[in-house]
Short mmCIF file of C-alpha atoms and ligand atoms in Angstrom, two decimals:
data_model
loop_
_atom_site.label_atom_id
_atom_site.label_comp_id
_atom_site.label_asym_id
_atom_site.label_seq_id
_atom_site.Cartn_x
_atom_site.Cartn_y
_atom_site.Cartn_z
CA UNK A 1 0.23 0.67 -0.06
CA UNK A 2 3.32 2.60 1.01
CA UNK A 3 4.45 1.72 -2.74
CA UNK A 4 0.95 2.79 -4.36
CA UNK A 5 1.10 5.84 -2.28
CA UNK A 6 4.59 6.70 -3.21
CA UNK A 7 3.59 5.91 -6.55
CA UNK A 8 0.82 8.10 -6.90
CA UNK A 9 2.74 10.76 -5.45
CA UNK A 10 5.35 10.56 -8.27
CA UNK A 11 2.73 10.38 -10.94
CA UNK A 12 1.07 13.83 -9.30
CA UNK A 13 4.10 15.42 -9.79
CA UNK A 14 5.18 13.87 -13.58
CA UNK A 15 1.41 15.33 -13.94
CA UNK A 16 1.90 18.66 -13.02
CA UNK A 17 5.26 19.06 -15.12
CA UNK A 18 4.07 17.69 -18.59
CA UNK A 19 0.81 19.03 -20.19
CA UNK A 20 -1.31 16.51 -20.32
CA UNK A 21 -3.87 15.66 -23.15
CA UNK A 22 -7.03 17.59 -22.32
CA UNK A 23 -9.89 15.85 -21.33
CA UNK A 24 -12.07 17.33 -24.13
CA UNK A 25 -9.40 15.71 -26.27
CA UNK A 26 -10.08 12.61 -24.99
CA UNK A 27 -13.62 12.82 -24.94
CA UNK A 28 -13.76 14.01 -28.66
CA UNK A 29 -11.14 10.98 -30.08
CA UNK A 30 -13.59 8.64 -28.62
CA UNK A 31 -16.55 10.69 -30.26
CA UNK A 32 -14.81 10.74 -34.16
CA UNK A 33 -14.13 6.81 -33.87
CA UNK A 34 -17.85 6.22 -33.09
CA UNK A 35 -18.96 9.02 -35.73
CA UNK A 36 -21.03 7.70 -38.34
CA UNK A 37 -21.06 9.56 -41.59
CA UNK A 38 -23.10 8.77 -44.35
CA UNK A 39 -22.35 10.27 -48.05
CA UNK A 40 -23.77 13.28 -47.49
CA UNK A 41 -21.43 14.62 -44.45
CA UNK A 42 -17.56 14.97 -44.44
CA UNK A 43 -15.48 16.22 -42.26
CA UNK A 44 -11.87 17.86 -42.80
CA UNK A 45 -9.00 18.65 -40.39
CA UNK A 46 -7.09 21.66 -41.38
CA UNK A 47 -4.56 20.55 -39.09
CA UNK A 48 -4.63 16.58 -38.35
CA UNK A 49 -3.17 17.11 -35.07
CA UNK A 50 -5.82 19.36 -34.12
CA UNK A 51 -9.09 17.20 -33.20
CA UNK A 52 -10.95 20.46 -31.72
CA UNK A 53 -11.15 22.38 -35.01
CA UNK A 54 -12.60 21.18 -38.11
CA UNK A 55 -14.99 21.49 -40.83
CA UNK A 56 -17.92 19.62 -41.84
CA UNK A 57 -19.34 19.70 -45.23
CA UNK A 58 -23.09 18.40 -45.64
CA UNK A 59 -24.61 17.53 -49.36
CA UNK A 60 -28.10 17.24 -48.96
CA UNK A 61 -29.26 14.25 -51.66
CA UNK A 62 -32.85 15.14 -50.56
CA UNK A 63 -34.88 18.06 -49.79
CA UNK A 64 -34.99 21.87 -50.87
CA UNK A 65 -31.38 22.20 -50.26
CA UNK A 66 -30.09 18.92 -52.83
CA UNK A 67 -27.46 20.03 -55.07
CA UNK A 68 -25.39 22.68 -52.46
CA UNK A 69 -22.76 22.07 -50.31
CA UNK A 70 -22.82 23.83 -46.91
CA UNK A 71 -19.43 24.20 -44.92
CA UNK A 72 -19.21 24.56 -41.42
CA UNK A 73 -16.77 24.87 -38.94
CA UNK A 74 -16.82 22.95 -35.73
CA UNK A 75 -14.50 24.58 -32.95
CA UNK A 76 -14.87 22.95 -29.59
CA UNK A 77 -13.49 23.95 -26.30
CA UNK A 78 -11.36 22.90 -23.18
CA UNK A 79 -14.68 22.27 -21.36
CA UNK A 80 -16.11 19.80 -23.93
CA UNK A 81 -18.34 18.26 -23.17
CA UNK A 82 -19.73 20.57 -20.33
CA UNK A 83 -20.09 23.03 -23.27
CA UNK A 84 -21.55 22.31 -26.57
CA UNK A 85 -18.97 22.58 -29.94
CA UNK A 86 -19.38 26.11 -31.26
CA UNK A 87 -20.84 25.52 -35.33
CA UNK A 88 -20.47 28.00 -37.52
CA UNK A 89 -21.73 28.43 -41.60
CA UNK A 90 -18.80 29.86 -43.42
CA UNK A 91 -20.99 30.86 -46.16
CA UNK A 92 -23.87 33.08 -46.49
CA UNK A 93 -26.95 30.95 -47.46
CA UNK A 94 -31.03 31.14 -47.02
CA UNK A 95 -32.19 29.53 -44.26
CA UNK A 96 -34.42 30.31 -41.76
CA UNK A 97 -32.68 29.02 -39.09
CA UNK A 98 -28.99 30.03 -40.09
CA UNK A 99 -28.46 34.00 -40.07
CA UNK A 100 -26.42 36.32 -42.62
CA UNK A 101 -23.39 35.36 -40.50
CA UNK A 102 -23.44 32.01 -40.47
CA UNK A 103 -25.18 31.22 -36.87
CA UNK A 104 -27.04 28.32 -36.43
CA UNK A 105 -30.08 28.33 -34.70
CA UNK A 106 -30.19 24.15 -33.61
CA UNK A 107 -31.63 23.04 -30.23
CA UNK A 108 -29.18 20.78 -29.07
CA UNK A 109 -25.97 23.32 -29.84
CA UNK A 110 -27.76 25.46 -27.40
CA UNK A 111 -30.50 25.74 -24.38
CA UNK A 112 -30.70 21.51 -24.84
CA UNK A 113 -26.84 20.53 -25.00
CA UNK A 114 -25.94 17.77 -22.23
CA UNK A 115 -22.87 16.29 -21.91
CA UNK A 116 -24.19 12.19 -23.26
CA UNK A 117 -24.72 14.23 -26.84
CA UNK A 118 -21.62 13.49 -28.92
CA UNK A 119 -20.18 15.34 -31.96
CA UNK A 120 -22.78 12.47 -33.95
CA UNK A 121 -25.77 14.25 -32.30
CA UNK A 122 -24.44 17.70 -33.37
CA UNK A 123 -24.12 15.84 -37.53
CA UNK A 124 -27.54 14.52 -37.43
CA UNK A 125 -28.80 17.82 -36.26
CA UNK A 126 -27.26 19.69 -38.56
CA UNK A 127 -27.82 17.96 -41.73
CA UNK A 128 -31.77 17.55 -40.65
CA UNK A 129 -31.96 21.67 -40.60
CA UNK A 130 -31.25 21.09 -44.53
CA UNK A 131 -34.38 18.16 -44.47
CA UNK A 132 -36.84 19.98 -42.44
CA UNK A 133 -35.87 23.97 -41.95
CA UNK A 134 -38.08 25.13 -39.62
CA UNK A 135 -40.20 28.38 -39.49
CA UNK A 136 -40.50 28.86 -35.98
CA UNK A 137 -37.45 29.65 -33.95
CA UNK A 138 -35.79 31.40 -36.40
CA UNK A 139 -32.67 33.42 -37.15
CA UNK A 140 -33.26 34.59 -40.76
CA UNK A 141 -36.95 36.29 -39.93
CA UNK A 142 -37.50 36.88 -43.96
CA UNK A 143 -36.95 33.08 -44.82
CA UNK A 144 -38.93 31.77 -41.95
CA UNK A 145 -41.70 34.52 -42.90
CA UNK A 146 -41.56 33.38 -46.70
CA UNK A 147 -41.18 29.43 -46.16
CA UNK A 148 -44.55 30.01 -43.32
CA UNK A 149 -46.50 31.83 -46.27
CA UNK A 150 -45.66 30.76 -49.54
CA UNK A 151 -43.77 28.06 -50.24
CA UNK A 152 -43.49 27.75 -53.52
CA UNK A 153 -41.71 31.01 -53.32
CA UNK A 154 -39.80 30.49 -50.40
CA UNK A 155 -38.27 27.49 -52.30
CA UNK A 156 -37.62 29.32 -55.61
CA UNK A 157 -35.72 31.56 -53.41
CA UNK A 158 -33.51 28.50 -52.17
CA UNK A 159 -33.17 28.03 -55.40
CA UNK A 160 -31.62 31.80 -55.97
CA UNK A 161 -29.70 32.03 -53.18
CA UNK A 162 -27.99 28.58 -53.95
CA UNK A 163 -27.11 29.59 -57.25
CA UNK A 164 -25.06 32.93 -55.62
CA UNK A 165 -28.14 34.90 -56.13
CA UNK A 166 -28.79 38.48 -54.96
CA UNK A 167 -32.22 38.71 -52.74
CA UNK A 168 -33.11 42.01 -50.97
CA UNK A 169 -29.72 43.59 -51.45
CA UNK A 170 -28.45 40.61 -49.80
CA UNK A 171 -25.37 39.02 -51.74
CA UNK A 172 -25.49 35.12 -51.51
CA UNK A 173 -22.74 32.48 -51.76
CA UNK A 174 -23.15 30.08 -54.45
CA UNK A 175 -22.90 26.61 -52.95
CA UNK A 176 -24.03 24.45 -56.12
CA UNK A 177 -21.63 21.25 -56.55
CA UNK A 178 -21.89 19.92 -60.10
CA UNK B 1 14.06 -31.42 -11.79
CA UNK B 2 13.65 -28.42 -9.31
CA UNK B 3 11.67 -25.49 -10.12
CA UNK B 4 12.71 -22.46 -8.51
CA UNK B 5 10.16 -19.66 -8.51
CA UNK B 6 12.34 -16.36 -9.17
CA UNK B 7 9.59 -13.82 -9.11
CA UNK B 8 6.01 -13.91 -9.50
CA UNK B 9 3.38 -11.09 -10.36
CA UNK B 10 -0.18 -10.93 -8.44
CA UNK B 11 -3.63 -9.72 -10.43
CA UNK B 12 -6.38 -8.81 -8.89
CA UNK B 13 -9.57 -7.08 -10.61
CA UNK B 14 -11.90 -5.33 -9.57
CA UNK B 15 -15.14 -3.51 -10.73
CA UNK B 16 -17.59 -0.61 -9.15
CA UNK B 17 -20.90 -2.37 -8.62
CA UNK B 18 -22.96 -0.01 -10.48
CA UNK B 19 -26.59 -1.69 -9.28
CA UNK B 20 -27.33 -2.83 -12.46
CA UNK B 21 -29.40 -6.45 -12.27
CA UNK B 22 -27.11 -8.02 -13.98
CA UNK B 23 -24.00 -7.47 -16.54
CA UNK B 24 -24.33 -6.36 -19.67
CA UNK B 25 -21.42 -6.85 -22.17
CA UNK B 26 -22.24 -4.93 -24.76
CA UNK B 27 -20.03 -2.34 -23.86
CA UNK B 28 -22.23 0.65 -23.97
CA UNK B 29 -23.75 0.18 -20.58
CA UNK B 30 -20.77 0.37 -18.31
CA UNK B 31 -19.03 3.89 -19.18
CA UNK B 32 -19.46 7.27 -17.72
CA UNK B 33 -21.99 9.01 -20.32
CA UNK B 34 -19.69 12.29 -20.00
CA UNK B 35 -16.06 11.70 -20.39
CA UNK B 36 -16.94 7.91 -21.95
CA UNK B 37 -14.13 6.32 -20.18
CA UNK B 38 -15.39 3.05 -18.32
CA UNK B 39 -16.53 3.33 -14.37
CA UNK B 40 -13.62 0.93 -13.55
CA UNK B 41 -11.05 3.54 -14.95
CA UNK B 42 -11.51 7.11 -13.50
CA UNK B 43 -12.12 10.73 -14.19
CA UNK B 44 -9.95 12.31 -16.91
CA UNK B 45 -8.92 14.49 -14.58
CA UNK B 46 -7.71 11.93 -11.92
CA UNK B 47 -4.71 9.58 -12.25
CA UNK B 48 -5.52 6.48 -10.36
CA UNK B 49 -9.00 4.62 -10.60
CA UNK B 50 -10.54 3.63 -7.19
CA UNK B 51 -11.39 5.39 -4.56
CA UNK B 52 -10.58 8.65 -4.87
CA UNK B 53 -12.71 8.31 -8.60
CA UNK B 54 -15.88 7.24 -7.01
CA UNK B 55 -18.58 7.06 -8.54
CA UNK B 56 -22.18 8.76 -8.12
CA UNK B 57 -26.15 7.67 -8.53
CA UNK B 58 -28.70 9.97 -9.17
CA UNK B 59 -32.72 8.78 -7.86
CA UNK B 60 -33.11 8.44 -11.34
CA UNK B 61 -30.76 5.53 -11.63
CA UNK B 62 -27.52 7.48 -13.95
CA UNK B 63 -24.42 6.83 -12.72
CA UNK B 64 -21.31 8.62 -13.52
CA UNK B 65 -17.86 9.66 -12.27
CA UNK B 66 -18.59 11.79 -9.28
CA UNK B 67 -15.97 14.14 -10.66
CA UNK B 68 -17.45 14.35 -14.11
CA UNK B 69 -20.81 14.86 -12.81
CA UNK B 70 -20.05 17.86 -10.30
CA UNK B 71 -18.06 19.69 -13.56
CA UNK B 72 -21.63 19.14 -14.99
CA UNK B 73 -23.77 20.31 -12.15
CA UNK B 74 -21.51 23.55 -11.53
CA UNK B 75 -21.88 25.10 -14.61
CA UNK B 76 -24.78 27.16 -15.62
CA UNK B 77 -25.85 25.64 -18.20
CA UNK B 78 -26.86 22.32 -16.48
CA UNK B 79 -29.87 23.66 -14.24
CA UNK B 80 -28.40 21.35 -12.08
CA UNK B 81 -29.91 18.70 -14.17
CA UNK B 82 -29.43 15.23 -15.55
CA UNK B 83 -26.50 14.75 -18.07
CA UNK B 84 -28.73 12.10 -19.35
CA UNK B 85 -32.29 12.87 -19.09
CA UNK B 86 -32.47 16.59 -17.98
CA UNK B 87 -34.29 15.79 -15.16
CA UNK B 88 -33.36 17.33 -11.84
CA UNK B 89 -30.15 15.78 -10.42
CA UNK B 90 -30.59 14.30 -7.35
CA UNK B 91 -28.13 12.23 -5.85
CA UNK B 92 -29.52 8.77 -4.35
CA UNK B 93 -28.47 7.63 -0.94
CA UNK B 94 -26.48 4.48 -2.06
CA UNK B 95 -28.61 1.11 -1.08
CA UNK B 96 -26.23 -1.19 0.68
CA UNK B 97 -26.23 -4.43 -1.79
CA UNK B 98 -28.72 -6.82 -0.11
CA UNK B 99 -27.27 -9.67 -1.89
CA UNK B 100 -23.67 -9.15 -1.91
CA UNK B 101 -22.60 -12.43 -1.18
CA UNK B 102 -24.04 -13.36 -4.65
ZN1 ZN C 201 -16.85 10.27 -16.46
ZN1 ZN C 202 -12.00 11.81 -11.04
ZN1 ZN C 203 -30.93 10.92 -14.93
#
């Protein structure tokens, strides 16, 4: 027993000396191995040694956003999983739940986050936004209004925006992939 | 022929009794939902598993490393709710295992 205690002391001292892998990194590593990426989602790590910052590209194969490639930045801070990942759309897109700065309104990224959720839940949630844009909890009020009042017009607006069109003085990014 | 034992290694195994009626082997049920490390391992801020890094049970029947749960409960976002079901967290009085001698 005495041996174990002195061993433990040495380990504590060693831990103080070298910076250890953070809890967030360990947890993200586990999340990434459990990721079930479908053909419509792709991750990219600009710095392969940095698991906490990457991009996610969603290419919906159905719904009104079909044919587009939507790129999100995912930034995970050291409080993960106690804090949700920070997710932003890197393009200017026309979507009721994404504002023109790229902020995303998704309940599990905000008030409904809990540490037992993982990156897979976040990715699935994001993908769902492109299948079922939701007018009830809007960040882009114009888009939400259009979706509620005139679905056909909304779909037309989505098409225009995805081609890189200009609507109401807003220049949208071209997101169509060939 | 004579055999001399020069040295030997003692190996022991232990696990927390999480109160689950039977041990499930699907590998999912016995990890802490917050850090995803098995209950028998320790939370990411500890070095050695064991009594220094105990488990904590909620009335809702969910189990976590105590350190992991306390860190979550101390955030304002937690609203003092269970990380699993979002019900108010109430720490359960650990019932003494009635059939400990099984
Ligand atoms: Zn834990
Ligand atoms: Zn611990
Ligand atoms: Zn619970």
